[in-house]
Each structure stands twice: as C-alpha cells, then as structure tokens.
C-alpha cells in the first residue's frame, strides 16, 4: 500500500496533470457556449412542463398550453405536438434492418447476423410502443439537437480528454524512471520489477478519478445552463428523437426503455470502463517499450490503425474484419453518441459497445500480464 500511495502521489504532483485538466475544462466551457442559441427554447419547454406534463398524447398537454400566455414559443410547441406520434407503434424492425443493410451493402452470413440483431430488437420496439414512452415531448423538435449536444459533444469531449489523460498518465508512470535514468536503481530494490503492479494500480486510480472530475465539472455547468434536471425524466426513445444512418433518419432505437437519467448514467459508467481499457492498453505499450515517447508513438499508431481497419474492410467487403475493427476500443469510443442503440450499420450485435468494452478489458488484462511477464525476464542493461 505504501508503494501504491507513493506512485499515486507522484502522478498527482505532476504539473502536466493539472495543466491538462485546466485546459480541458476551459475547452469544455467553449463547447458549452456553442449550444447557447438553443437555450431559450430548452428553457421554455422545461418551464411549461409543470403545466403541460410530458406526454403529448395526454389531453392535459394541449389544455395546459391553452393556460399559458400567448407567445411565439407556445404556438411553435403547439404545432410540433399537434399530432402525437408513436414511431414504435407497428414498427417492423426487420424492415429497418434490411434498409440499413442495403446502405452498407453487407452480404452473406454477416447479413444474416445483422438481420438477427433487428429480430432481437422487435420485442423491445413492441414494449416501447405499448408503454407510450415515444409520446414524451422531451425537447420537442429540438430533442435530437439536445441529445447530440449533451452526449455527442459535451460528454464526448469530457470522455475524450479523460482517455487521452489516462494514456499519458499510464505511460508516464511506467516510463518516468527510464526518463530520469534511475530505472536500474529502482528495479534493483527489494520491490524490484513487482513495482509495475503498483504503477498500474496508481495509473488506473488516477485516471478514473480524473475522469470523474472532468465529468462532474463539465456536466454541472451544462445542467445549470440547459435545464438538464427538467429533462432527466424524459424517455430517450421519444418520437422526436432520431439517429442518422447516412442521410436516412431512423428512430432512436435503444435496447432498453431508457429515461435520460438512466441513459446518461449508463453512458458515464461505460465511459469509466473504457478509461480502464485505455489504461491497460497504454500499460502494454509502456511495458513493451521503456521509452515513453516510443510507447506513445506505438499507442498512437495502433489507435489510428484501429480507426482505419473498419473502413478498409468495409470497402473490401471483408465483413469479419469490419466487425472485429468495430469492436476495438477507439471505434467504440467514436460511437459514443449512439451507445445502447442498434447503431445502424456500426454494430452487428445487441449491446455491442458494452460487450466489446468488457471483452477489451479481458483481452488487455491478459496482454498486460504477458507484457509484465516479458518485462520480468528482460535484461534492463
């Protein structure tokens, strides 16, 4: 435990860490301002919810609007909710899957796997249709913009910064002795090369704490500016919400009837798991290459290559490679905006982002063990 505290303290005393966090929060503040043009509408919709309630199919919604002062926003909201829709009522998930498979051009057994994903989604669509969750007003026609702004911009920025910081902290933890030319001295002590386990634990702990800090200090200002609390009870499967696959628009097809609070919480939790994956991946690079800069170059090259792999395989119609490429950590991070949905042509399995994240945790944990074993046998002279 003493060695763990020493390694953790070494990371938290890094000026780079606090400078990185300060710059990240400043950048996130700029991102927060990019949605300020939509704030009056979000504020209005949130302010009328105590009168109208949240279901557009409820007669109380229109009656509540009638009691409000006449103004432009009221009439716009009335027009948008005039014909309540339940896009999941009568949905043929198989037909949606066929349409999306046509956009990708997937064929053969992988087309069958893709089709089975939508067959598995049909009961979920029926459940959402029966519950009437799709009638939630959320932010009306601005629902998609609000969801993209929250998950695809603000939360994605915080997670991206946390992942990059996790990699830098991990590589520093494993490479600082080599940089300071004290590695031979440190690894000849009583702890010896077993010190790497404490380095990994400290890097993981510091990375998760920094991720939580970035989440907190980014989401709190968002909540204050954009009335997040008022929308937390809304279902993300509202008919006003959608995803884009190419230029085609499809309903926001989640694998579970999430309210925004649950969807946000699940996204935060999966983001923390992804941080752990990136820490393990960086640890492999740090154990294989003692030089911090070379280790970062290796991590960066592999990460960029994992982004290119699915695109190259899709162009070559190598669907097995396309699927495996999508399962890698960087493509999983890239699809954060549509986590827990069927994700169109970006997934072949239900809950693929979750399955892949925990599979990556297991794979990289094994790789860390193998790299550590190699390091224990390696001549450091």
Short mmCIF file of N, CA and C in Angstrom, two decimals, residues 1 3-4 7 173-174 187 191-205 283 287 368-369 372 375-376:
data_model
loop_
_atom_site.label_atom_id
_atom_site.label_comp_id
_atom_site.label_asym_id
_atom_site.label_seq_id
_atom_site.Cartn_x
_atom_site.Cartn_y
_atom_site.Cartn_z
N UNK A 1 0.83 -1.21 0.00
CA UNK A 1 0.00 0.00 0.00
C UNK A 1 0.87 1.27 0.00
N UNK A 3 3.79 1.70 -1.39
CA UNK A 3 4.28 1.92 -2.75
C UNK A 3 3.18 2.46 -3.65
N UNK A 4 1.96 1.96 -3.45
CA UNK A 4 0.83 2.46 -4.24
C UNK A 4 0.62 3.95 -3.96
N UNK A 7 3.33 5.99 -5.69
CA UNK A 7 3.13 6.11 -7.13
C UNK A 7 1.95 7.03 -7.45
N UNK A 173 3.79 6.89 -15.76
CA UNK A 173 4.02 6.03 -14.60
C UNK A 173 5.01 4.92 -14.92
N UNK A 174 4.91 4.35 -16.12
CA UNK A 174 5.80 3.24 -16.48
C UNK A 174 7.14 3.71 -17.04
N UNK A 187 14.65 -0.71 -10.06
CA UNK A 187 14.27 -2.11 -10.26
C UNK A 187 15.23 -3.09 -9.60
N UNK A 191 11.52 -4.22 -3.87
CA UNK A 191 10.28 -4.36 -4.65
C UNK A 191 10.58 -4.82 -6.07
N UNK A 192 11.67 -4.30 -6.63
CA UNK A 192 12.09 -4.73 -7.96
C UNK A 192 11.03 -4.48 -9.02
N UNK A 193 10.94 -5.44 -9.90
CA UNK A 193 10.03 -5.26 -11.04
C UNK A 193 8.57 -5.47 -10.65
N UNK A 194 8.33 -5.95 -9.44
CA UNK A 194 6.96 -6.04 -8.95
C UNK A 194 6.35 -4.65 -8.75
N UNK A 195 7.20 -3.62 -8.80
CA UNK A 195 6.71 -2.25 -8.68
C UNK A 195 5.72 -1.91 -9.78
N UNK A 196 5.78 -2.63 -10.91
CA UNK A 196 4.88 -2.33 -12.03
C UNK A 196 3.41 -2.51 -11.66
N UNK A 197 3.13 -3.44 -10.77
CA UNK A 197 1.72 -3.63 -10.39
C UNK A 197 1.18 -2.41 -9.65
N UNK A 198 2.04 -1.78 -8.85
CA UNK A 198 1.62 -0.58 -8.13
C UNK A 198 1.50 0.61 -9.09
N UNK A 199 2.37 0.63 -10.08
CA UNK A 199 2.27 1.67 -11.10
C UNK A 199 0.94 1.57 -11.85
N UNK A 200 0.58 0.34 -12.23
CA UNK A 200 -0.68 0.14 -12.94
C UNK A 200 -1.87 0.53 -12.08
N UNK A 201 -1.85 0.11 -10.82
CA UNK A 201 -2.96 0.44 -9.92
C UNK A 201 -3.07 1.95 -9.72
N UNK A 202 -1.94 2.63 -9.58
CA UNK A 202 -1.95 4.09 -9.39
C UNK A 202 -2.44 4.79 -10.64
N UNK A 203 -1.98 4.34 -11.81
CA UNK A 203 -2.42 4.95 -13.07
C UNK A 203 -3.92 4.76 -13.27
N UNK A 204 -4.41 3.57 -12.95
CA UNK A 204 -5.83 3.29 -13.10
C UNK A 204 -6.66 4.15 -12.15
N UNK A 205 -6.24 4.22 -10.90
CA UNK A 205 -6.96 5.02 -9.91
C UNK A 205 -6.96 6.50 -10.29
N UNK A 283 -0.61 0.59 -20.71
CA UNK A 283 0.32 -0.17 -19.87
C UNK A 283 1.07 -1.20 -20.70
N UNK A 287 5.09 -1.25 -20.98
CA UNK A 287 5.89 -2.41 -20.57
C UNK A 287 6.75 -2.94 -21.71
N UNK A 368 -1.57 -7.34 -20.62
CA UNK A 368 -0.75 -6.72 -19.58
C UNK A 368 0.03 -7.79 -18.82
N UNK A 369 -0.64 -8.88 -18.49
CA UNK A 369 0.04 -9.97 -17.79
C UNK A 369 1.19 -10.53 -18.62
N UNK A 372 3.98 -7.92 -18.74
CA UNK A 372 4.67 -7.86 -17.46
C UNK A 372 5.60 -9.08 -17.28
N UNK A 375 8.59 -8.41 -19.29
CA UNK A 375 9.42 -7.38 -18.65
C UNK A 375 10.23 -7.98 -17.49
N UNK A 376 9.61 -8.92 -16.75
CA UNK A 376 10.33 -9.51 -15.61
C UNK A 376 11.55 -10.31 -16.07
#
